[in-house]
PDB file of C-alpha atoms in Angstrom:
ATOM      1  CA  UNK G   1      13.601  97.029 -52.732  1.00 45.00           C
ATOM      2  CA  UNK G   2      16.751  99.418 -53.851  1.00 52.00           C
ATOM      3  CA  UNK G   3      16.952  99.024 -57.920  1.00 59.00           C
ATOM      4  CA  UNK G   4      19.900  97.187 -59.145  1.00 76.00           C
ATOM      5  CA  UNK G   5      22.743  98.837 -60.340  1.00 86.00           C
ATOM      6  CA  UNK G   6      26.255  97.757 -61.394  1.00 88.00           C
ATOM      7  CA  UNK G   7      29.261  99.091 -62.259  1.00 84.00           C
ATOM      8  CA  UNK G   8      30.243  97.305 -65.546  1.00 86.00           C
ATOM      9  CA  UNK G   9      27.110  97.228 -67.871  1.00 85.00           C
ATOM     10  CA  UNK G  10      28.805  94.588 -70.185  1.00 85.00           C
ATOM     11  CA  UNK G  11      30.696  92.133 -67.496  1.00 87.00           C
ATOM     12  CA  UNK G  12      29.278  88.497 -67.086  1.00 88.00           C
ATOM     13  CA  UNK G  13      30.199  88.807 -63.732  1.00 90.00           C
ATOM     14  CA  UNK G  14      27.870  89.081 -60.170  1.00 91.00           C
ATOM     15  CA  UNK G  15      27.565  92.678 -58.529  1.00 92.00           C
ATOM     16  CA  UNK G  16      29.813  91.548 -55.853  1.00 93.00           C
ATOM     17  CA  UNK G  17      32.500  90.911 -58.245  1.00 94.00           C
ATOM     18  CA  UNK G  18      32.079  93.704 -59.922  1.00 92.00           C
ATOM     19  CA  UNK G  19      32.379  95.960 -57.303  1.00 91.00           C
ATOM     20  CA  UNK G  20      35.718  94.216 -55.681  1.00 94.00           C
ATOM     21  CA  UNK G  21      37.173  94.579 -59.701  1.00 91.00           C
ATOM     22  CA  UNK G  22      36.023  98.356 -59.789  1.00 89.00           C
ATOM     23  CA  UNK G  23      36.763  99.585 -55.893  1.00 89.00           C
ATOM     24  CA  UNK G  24      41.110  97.652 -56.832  1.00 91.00           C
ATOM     25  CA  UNK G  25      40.887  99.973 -60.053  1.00 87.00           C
ATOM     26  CA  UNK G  26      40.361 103.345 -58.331  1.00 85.00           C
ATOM     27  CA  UNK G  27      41.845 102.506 -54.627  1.00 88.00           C
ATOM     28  CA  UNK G  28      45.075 104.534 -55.712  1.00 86.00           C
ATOM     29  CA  UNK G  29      42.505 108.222 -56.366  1.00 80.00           C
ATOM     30  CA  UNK G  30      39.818 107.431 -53.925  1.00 80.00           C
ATOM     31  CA  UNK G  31      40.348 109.172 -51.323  1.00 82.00           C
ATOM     32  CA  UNK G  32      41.605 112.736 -53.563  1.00 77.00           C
ATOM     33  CA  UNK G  33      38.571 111.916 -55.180  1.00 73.00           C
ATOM     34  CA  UNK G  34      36.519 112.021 -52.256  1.00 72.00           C
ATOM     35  CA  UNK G  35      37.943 114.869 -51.206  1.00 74.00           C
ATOM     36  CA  UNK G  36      37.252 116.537 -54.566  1.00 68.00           C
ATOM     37  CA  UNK G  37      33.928 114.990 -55.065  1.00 69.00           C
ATOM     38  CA  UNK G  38      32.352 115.737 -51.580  1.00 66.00           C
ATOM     39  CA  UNK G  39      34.239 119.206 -51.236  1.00 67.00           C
ATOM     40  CA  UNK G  40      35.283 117.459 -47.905  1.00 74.00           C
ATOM     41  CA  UNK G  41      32.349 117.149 -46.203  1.00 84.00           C
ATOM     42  CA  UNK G  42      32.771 113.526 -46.212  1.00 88.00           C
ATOM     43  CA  UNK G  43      35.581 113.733 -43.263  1.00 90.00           C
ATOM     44  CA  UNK G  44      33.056 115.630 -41.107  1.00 93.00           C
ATOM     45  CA  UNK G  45      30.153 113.341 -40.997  1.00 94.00           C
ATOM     46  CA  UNK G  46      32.491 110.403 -40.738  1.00 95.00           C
ATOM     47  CA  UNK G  47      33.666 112.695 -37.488  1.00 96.00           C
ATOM     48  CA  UNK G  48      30.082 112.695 -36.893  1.00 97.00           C
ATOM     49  CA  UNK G  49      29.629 108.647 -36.788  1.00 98.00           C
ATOM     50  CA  UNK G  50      32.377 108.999 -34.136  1.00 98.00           C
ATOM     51  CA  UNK G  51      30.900 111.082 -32.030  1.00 97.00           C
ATOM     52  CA  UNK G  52      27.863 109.725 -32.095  1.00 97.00           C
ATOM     53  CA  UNK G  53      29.222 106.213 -31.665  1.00 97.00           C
ATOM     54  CA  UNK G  54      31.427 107.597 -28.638  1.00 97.00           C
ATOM     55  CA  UNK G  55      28.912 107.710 -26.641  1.00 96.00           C
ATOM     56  CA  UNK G  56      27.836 104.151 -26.670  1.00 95.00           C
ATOM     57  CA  UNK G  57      31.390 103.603 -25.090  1.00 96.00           C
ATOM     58  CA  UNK G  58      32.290 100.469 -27.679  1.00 98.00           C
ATOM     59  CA  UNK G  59      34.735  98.025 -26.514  1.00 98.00           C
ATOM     60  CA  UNK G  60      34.809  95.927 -29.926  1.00 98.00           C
ATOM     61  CA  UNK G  61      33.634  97.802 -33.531  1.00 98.00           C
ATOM     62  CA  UNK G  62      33.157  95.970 -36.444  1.00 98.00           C
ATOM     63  CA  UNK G  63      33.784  98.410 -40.125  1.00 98.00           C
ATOM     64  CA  UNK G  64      32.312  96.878 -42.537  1.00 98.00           C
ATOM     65  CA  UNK G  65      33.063  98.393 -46.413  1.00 97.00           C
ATOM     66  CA  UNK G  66      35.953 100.056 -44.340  1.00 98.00           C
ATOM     67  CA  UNK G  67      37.563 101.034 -47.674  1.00 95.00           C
ATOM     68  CA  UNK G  68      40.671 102.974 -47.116  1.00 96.00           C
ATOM     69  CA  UNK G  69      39.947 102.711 -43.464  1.00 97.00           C
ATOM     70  CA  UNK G  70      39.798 106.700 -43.024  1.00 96.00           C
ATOM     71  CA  UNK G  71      36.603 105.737 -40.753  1.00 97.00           C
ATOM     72  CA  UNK G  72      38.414 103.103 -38.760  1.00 98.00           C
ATOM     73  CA  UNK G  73      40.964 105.130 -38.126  1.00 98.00           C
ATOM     74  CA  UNK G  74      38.713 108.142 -36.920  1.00 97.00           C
ATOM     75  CA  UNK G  75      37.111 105.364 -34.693  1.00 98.00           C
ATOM     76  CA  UNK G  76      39.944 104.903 -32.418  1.00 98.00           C
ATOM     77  CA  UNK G  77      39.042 107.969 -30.701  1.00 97.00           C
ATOM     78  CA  UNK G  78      35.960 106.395 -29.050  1.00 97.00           C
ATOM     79  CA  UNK G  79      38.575 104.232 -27.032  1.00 96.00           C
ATOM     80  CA  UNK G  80      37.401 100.711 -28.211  1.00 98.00           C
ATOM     81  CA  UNK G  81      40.333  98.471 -28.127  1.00 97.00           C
ATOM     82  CA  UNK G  82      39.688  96.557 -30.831  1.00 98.00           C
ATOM     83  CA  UNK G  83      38.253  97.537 -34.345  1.00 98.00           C
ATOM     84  CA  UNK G  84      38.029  95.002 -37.430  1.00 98.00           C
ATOM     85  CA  UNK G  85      38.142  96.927 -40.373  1.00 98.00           C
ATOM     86  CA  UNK G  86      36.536  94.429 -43.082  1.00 98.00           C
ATOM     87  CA  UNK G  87      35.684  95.248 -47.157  1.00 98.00           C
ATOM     88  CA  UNK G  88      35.896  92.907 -49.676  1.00 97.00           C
ATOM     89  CA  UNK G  89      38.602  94.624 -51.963  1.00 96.00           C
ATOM     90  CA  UNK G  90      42.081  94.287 -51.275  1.00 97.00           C
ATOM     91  CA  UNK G  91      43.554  96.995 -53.259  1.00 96.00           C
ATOM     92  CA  UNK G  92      41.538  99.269 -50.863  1.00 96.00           C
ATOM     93  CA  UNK G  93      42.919  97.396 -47.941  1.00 98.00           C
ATOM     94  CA  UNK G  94      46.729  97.948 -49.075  1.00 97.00           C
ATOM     95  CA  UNK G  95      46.004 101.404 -48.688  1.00 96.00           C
ATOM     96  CA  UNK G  96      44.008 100.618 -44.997  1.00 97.00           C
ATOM     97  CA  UNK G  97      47.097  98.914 -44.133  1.00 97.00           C
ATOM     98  CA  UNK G  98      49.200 101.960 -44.875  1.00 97.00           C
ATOM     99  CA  UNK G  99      47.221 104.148 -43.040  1.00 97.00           C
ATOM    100  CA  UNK G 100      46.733 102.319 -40.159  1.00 98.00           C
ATOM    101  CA  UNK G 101      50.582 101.910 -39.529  1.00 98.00           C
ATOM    102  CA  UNK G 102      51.655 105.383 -40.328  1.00 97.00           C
ATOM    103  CA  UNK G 103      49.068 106.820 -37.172  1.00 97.00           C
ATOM    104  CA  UNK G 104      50.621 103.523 -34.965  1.00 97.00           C
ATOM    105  CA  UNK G 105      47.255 101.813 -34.434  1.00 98.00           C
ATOM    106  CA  UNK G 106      48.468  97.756 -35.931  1.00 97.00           C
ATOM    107  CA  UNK G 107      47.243  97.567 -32.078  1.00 97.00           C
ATOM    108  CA  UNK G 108      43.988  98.462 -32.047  1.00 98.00           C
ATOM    109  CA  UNK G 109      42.965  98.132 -35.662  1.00 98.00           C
ATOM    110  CA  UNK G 110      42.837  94.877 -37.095  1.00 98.00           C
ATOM    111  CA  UNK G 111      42.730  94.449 -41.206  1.00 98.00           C
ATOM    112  CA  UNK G 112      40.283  91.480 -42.946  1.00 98.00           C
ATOM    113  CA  UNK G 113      39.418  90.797 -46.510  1.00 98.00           C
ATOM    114  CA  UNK G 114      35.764  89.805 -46.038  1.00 97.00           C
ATOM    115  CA  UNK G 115      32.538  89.627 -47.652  1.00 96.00           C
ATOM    116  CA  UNK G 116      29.837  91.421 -45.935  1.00 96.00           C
ATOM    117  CA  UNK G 117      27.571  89.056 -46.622  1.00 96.00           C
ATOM    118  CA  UNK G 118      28.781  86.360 -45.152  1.00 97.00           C
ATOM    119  CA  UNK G 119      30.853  87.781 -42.146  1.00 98.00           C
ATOM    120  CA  UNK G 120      33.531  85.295 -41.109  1.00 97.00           C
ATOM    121  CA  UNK G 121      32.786  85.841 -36.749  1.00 98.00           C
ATOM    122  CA  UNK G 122      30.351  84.431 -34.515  1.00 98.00           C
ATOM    123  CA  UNK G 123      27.164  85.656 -33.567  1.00 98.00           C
ATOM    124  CA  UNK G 124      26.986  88.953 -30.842  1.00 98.00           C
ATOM    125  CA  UNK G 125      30.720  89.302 -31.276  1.00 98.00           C
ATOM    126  CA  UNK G 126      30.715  92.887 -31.675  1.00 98.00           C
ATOM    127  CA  UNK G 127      29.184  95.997 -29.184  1.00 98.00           C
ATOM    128  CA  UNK G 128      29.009  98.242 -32.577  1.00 98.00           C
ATOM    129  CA  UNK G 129      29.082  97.853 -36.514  1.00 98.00           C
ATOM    130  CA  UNK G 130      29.249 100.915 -38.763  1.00 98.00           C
ATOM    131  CA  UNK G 131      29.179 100.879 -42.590  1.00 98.00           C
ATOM    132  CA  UNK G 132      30.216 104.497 -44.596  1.00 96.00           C
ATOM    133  CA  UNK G 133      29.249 104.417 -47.832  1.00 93.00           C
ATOM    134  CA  UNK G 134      28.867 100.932 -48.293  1.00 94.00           C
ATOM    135  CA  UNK G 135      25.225  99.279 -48.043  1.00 96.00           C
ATOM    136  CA  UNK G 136      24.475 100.551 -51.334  1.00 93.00           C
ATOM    137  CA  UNK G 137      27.607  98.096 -52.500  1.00 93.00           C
ATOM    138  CA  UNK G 138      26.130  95.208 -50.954  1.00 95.00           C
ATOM    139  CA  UNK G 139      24.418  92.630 -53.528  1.00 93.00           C
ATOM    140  CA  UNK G 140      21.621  91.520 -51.316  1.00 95.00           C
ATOM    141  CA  UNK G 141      21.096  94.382 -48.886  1.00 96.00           C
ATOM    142  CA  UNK G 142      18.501  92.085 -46.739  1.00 97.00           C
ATOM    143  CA  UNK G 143      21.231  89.868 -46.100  1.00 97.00           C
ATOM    144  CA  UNK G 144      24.132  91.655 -45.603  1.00 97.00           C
ATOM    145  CA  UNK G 145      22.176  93.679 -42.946  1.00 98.00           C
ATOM    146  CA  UNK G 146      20.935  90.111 -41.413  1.00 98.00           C
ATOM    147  CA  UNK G 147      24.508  89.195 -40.747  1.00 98.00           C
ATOM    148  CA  UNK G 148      24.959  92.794 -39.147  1.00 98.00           C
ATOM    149  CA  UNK G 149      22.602  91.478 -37.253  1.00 98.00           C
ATOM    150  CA  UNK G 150      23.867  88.325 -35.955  1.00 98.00           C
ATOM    151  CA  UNK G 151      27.055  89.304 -35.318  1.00 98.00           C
ATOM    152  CA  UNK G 152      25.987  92.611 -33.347  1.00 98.00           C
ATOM    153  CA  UNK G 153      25.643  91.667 -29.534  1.00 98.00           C
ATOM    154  CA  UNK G 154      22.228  92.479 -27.984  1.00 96.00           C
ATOM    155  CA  UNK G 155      21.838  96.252 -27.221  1.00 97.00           C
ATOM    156  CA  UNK G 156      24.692  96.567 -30.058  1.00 98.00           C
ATOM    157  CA  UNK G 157      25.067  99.848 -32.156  1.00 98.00           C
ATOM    158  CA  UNK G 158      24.928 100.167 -35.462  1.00 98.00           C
ATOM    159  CA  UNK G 159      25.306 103.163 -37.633  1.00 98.00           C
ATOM    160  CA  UNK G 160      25.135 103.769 -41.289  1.00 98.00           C
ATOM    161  CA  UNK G 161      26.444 106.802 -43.188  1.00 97.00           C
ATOM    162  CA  UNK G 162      25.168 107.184 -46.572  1.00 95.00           C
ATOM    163  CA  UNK G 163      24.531 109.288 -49.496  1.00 88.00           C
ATOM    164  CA  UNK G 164      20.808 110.494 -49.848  1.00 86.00           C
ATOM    165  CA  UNK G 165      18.472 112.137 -52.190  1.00 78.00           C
ATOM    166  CA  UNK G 166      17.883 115.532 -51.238  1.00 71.00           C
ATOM    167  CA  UNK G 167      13.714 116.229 -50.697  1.00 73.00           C
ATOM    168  CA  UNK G 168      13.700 120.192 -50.867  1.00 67.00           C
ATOM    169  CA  UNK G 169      13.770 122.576 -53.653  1.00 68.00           C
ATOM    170  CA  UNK G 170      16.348 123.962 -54.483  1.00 69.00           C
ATOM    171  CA  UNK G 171      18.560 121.242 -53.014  1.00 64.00           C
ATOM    172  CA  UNK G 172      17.057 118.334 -54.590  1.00 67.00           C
ATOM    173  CA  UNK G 173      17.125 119.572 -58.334  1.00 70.00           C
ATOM    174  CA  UNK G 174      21.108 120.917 -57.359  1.00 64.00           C
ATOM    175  CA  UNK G 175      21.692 117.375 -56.586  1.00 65.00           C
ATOM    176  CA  UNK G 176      20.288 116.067 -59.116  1.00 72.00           C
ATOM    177  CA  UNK G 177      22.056 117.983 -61.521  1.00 65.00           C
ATOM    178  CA  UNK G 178      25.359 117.534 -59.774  1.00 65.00           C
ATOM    179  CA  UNK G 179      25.030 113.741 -59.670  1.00 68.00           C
ATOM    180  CA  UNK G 180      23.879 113.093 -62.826  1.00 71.00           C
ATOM    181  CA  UNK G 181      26.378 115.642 -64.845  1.00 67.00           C
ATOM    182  CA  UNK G 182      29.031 117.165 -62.568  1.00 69.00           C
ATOM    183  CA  UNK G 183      30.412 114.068 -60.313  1.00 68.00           C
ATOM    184  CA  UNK G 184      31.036 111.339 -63.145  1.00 67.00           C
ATOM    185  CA  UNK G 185      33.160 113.725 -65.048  1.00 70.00           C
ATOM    186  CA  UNK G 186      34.940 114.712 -62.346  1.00 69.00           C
ATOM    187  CA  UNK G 187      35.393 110.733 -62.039  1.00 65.00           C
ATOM    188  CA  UNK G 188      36.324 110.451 -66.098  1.00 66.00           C
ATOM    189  CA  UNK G 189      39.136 113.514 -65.255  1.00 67.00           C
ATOM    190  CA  UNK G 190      40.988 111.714 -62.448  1.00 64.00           C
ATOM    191  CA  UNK G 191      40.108 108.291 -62.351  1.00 64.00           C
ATOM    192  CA  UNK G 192      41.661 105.022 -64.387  1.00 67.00           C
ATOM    193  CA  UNK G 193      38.432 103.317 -64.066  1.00 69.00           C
ATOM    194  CA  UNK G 194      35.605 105.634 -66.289  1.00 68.00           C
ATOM    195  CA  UNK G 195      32.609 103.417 -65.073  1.00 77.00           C
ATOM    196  CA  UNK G 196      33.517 103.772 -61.634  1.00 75.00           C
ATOM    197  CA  UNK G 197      31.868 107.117 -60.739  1.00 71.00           C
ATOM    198  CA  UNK G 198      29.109 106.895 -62.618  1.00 78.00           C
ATOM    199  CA  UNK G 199      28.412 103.774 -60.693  1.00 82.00           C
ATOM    200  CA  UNK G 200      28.806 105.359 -57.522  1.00 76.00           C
ATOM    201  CA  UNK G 201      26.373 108.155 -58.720  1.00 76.00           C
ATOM    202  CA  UNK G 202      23.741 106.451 -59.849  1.00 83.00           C
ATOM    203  CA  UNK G 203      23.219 103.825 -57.012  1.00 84.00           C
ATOM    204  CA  UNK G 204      23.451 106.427 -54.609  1.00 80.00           C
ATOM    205  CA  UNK G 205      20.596 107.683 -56.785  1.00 79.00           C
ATOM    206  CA  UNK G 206      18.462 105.010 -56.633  1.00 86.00           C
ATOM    207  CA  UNK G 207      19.254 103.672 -53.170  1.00 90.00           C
ATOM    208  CA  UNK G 208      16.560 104.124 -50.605  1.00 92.00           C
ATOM    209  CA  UNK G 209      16.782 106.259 -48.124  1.00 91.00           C
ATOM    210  CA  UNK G 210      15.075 108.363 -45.445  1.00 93.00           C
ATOM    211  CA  UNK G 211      12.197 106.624 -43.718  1.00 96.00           C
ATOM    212  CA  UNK G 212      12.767 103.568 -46.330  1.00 95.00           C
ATOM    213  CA  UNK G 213      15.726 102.341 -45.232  1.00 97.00           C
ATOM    214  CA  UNK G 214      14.679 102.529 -42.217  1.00 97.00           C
ATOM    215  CA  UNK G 215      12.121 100.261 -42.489  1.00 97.00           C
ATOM    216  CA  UNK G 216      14.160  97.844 -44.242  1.00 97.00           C
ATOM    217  CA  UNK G 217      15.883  98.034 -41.065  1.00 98.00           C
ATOM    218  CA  UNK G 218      12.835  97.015 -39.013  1.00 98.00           C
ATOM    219  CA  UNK G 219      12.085  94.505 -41.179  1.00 98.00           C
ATOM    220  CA  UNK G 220      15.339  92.931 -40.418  1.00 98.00           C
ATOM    221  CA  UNK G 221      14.856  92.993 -36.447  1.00 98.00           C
ATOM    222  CA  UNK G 222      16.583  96.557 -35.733  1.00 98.00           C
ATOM    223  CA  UNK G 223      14.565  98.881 -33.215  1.00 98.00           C
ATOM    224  CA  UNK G 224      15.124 102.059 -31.921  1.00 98.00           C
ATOM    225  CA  UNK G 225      15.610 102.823 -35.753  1.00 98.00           C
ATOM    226  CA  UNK G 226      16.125 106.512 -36.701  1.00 97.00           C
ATOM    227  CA  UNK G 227      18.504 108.677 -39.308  1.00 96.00           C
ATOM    228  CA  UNK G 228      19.587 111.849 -38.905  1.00 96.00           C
ATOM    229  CA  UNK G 229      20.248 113.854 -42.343  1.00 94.00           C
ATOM    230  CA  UNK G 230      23.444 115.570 -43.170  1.00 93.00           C
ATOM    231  CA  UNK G 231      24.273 118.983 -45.016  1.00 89.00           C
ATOM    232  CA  UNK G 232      20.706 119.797 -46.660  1.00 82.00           C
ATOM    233  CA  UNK G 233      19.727 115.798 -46.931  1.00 84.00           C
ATOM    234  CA  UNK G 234      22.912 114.354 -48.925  1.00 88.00           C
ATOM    235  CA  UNK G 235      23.475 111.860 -46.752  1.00 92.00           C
ATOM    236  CA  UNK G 236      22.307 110.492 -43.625  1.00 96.00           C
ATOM    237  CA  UNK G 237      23.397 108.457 -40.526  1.00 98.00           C
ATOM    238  CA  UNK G 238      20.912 106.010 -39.556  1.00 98.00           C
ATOM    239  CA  UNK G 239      21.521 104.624 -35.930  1.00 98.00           C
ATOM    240  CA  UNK G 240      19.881 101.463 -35.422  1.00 98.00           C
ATOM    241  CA  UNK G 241      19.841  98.953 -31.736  1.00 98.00           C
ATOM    242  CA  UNK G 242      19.771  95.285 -31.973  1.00 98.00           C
TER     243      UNK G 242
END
């Protein structure tokens, strides 16, 4: 079971709180800081999802955690005609919103506060679900990937991107290093919210990944469960089949 991490040591309040109150505090710098943080490598295995998930030929995608919507957006090109783009903060979603009307896509991509736990559509409503970055946020991960689930139609895609823990010398001690020292003051430097990056560090640190996750997915009723890791093992997409 991933170890539980928050982003506000001292707050009374529930992870899933938490993370709404932190995610409205830095949706202004995210994606710079992404940029910055990721030295861009972020936007190609997003492009990687897509091409993946292009082949599957989607009609109707579900984006759950869709943040800013940058992977939304990039999922338009597999030619579904309609994607929800769902997270549970909406200071993130303002700047979804934004996005998605300057490339012209209020068509195709449709905008929901949500919680991911508790996924407010019917059951096989969707040929595809993708989450970037974002199972790590959930508060129970076993249940947020149980509504995946049920709302995933049979023979349904879905694909996670996610940060990982690099398993090879010299990689995994560079990462190590860089996560623990490098990435939260990068966060302190350009970022209104100081927990917010150190949060984002250390549950990527501690989430599973690799072969566990993919059991957890299993466990949960996915098969044809596999991940493929990205750029020396820092994150991987894990494609799973309902």
């Amino acid at each position: 079971m991933a170890k539980k991490v928050i982003p506000y040591k001292n707050s009374e309040l529930g992870k899933k709180e938490q993370v709404t109150q932190m995610f409205d505090a830095i949706s202004d710098d995210y994606d710079g800081l992404n940029r910055v943080i990721s030295f861009g490598t972020d936007v190609k295995w997003r492009r990687k999802v897509v091409a993946l998930l292009k082949t599957k030929r989607p009609d109707r995608i579900l984006d759950i955690a869709t943040g800013t919507g940058d992977l939304a957006i990039h999922l338009a090109e597999t030619g579904a005609n309609n994607i929800v783009a769902l997270d549970i903060s909406p200071g993130m979603l303002a700047v979804a919103q934004k996005k998605v009307a300057e490339k012209k896509l209020e068509d195709t991509i449709e905008i929901v506060v949500g919680d991911s736990e508790n996924l407010p559509f019917k059951d096989n409503s969707f040929d595809a679900v993708t989450v970037a970055f974002g199972v790590r946020n959930f508060e129970n991960l076993d249940k947020g990937l149980s509504e995946i689930f049920r709302v995933l139609d049979q023979k349904g895609t879905l694909m996670v991107l996610e940060t990982a823990v690099p398993e090879r010398f010299p990689f995994k001690q560079g990462y190590r290093f860089y996560s623990r020292y490098i990435l939260p003051n990068i966060g302190k430097l350009f970022s209104k919210d100081k927990s917010a990056y150190r949060y984002l560090s250390e549950s990527a640190s501690v989430f599973p990944h690799g072969e566990d996750f993919n059991n957890i997915l299993r466990k949960i009723g996915f098969i044809e469960v596999t991940n493929r890791p990205q750029t020396f093992g820092v994150a991987s997409i894990y494609i799973a089949t309902k």
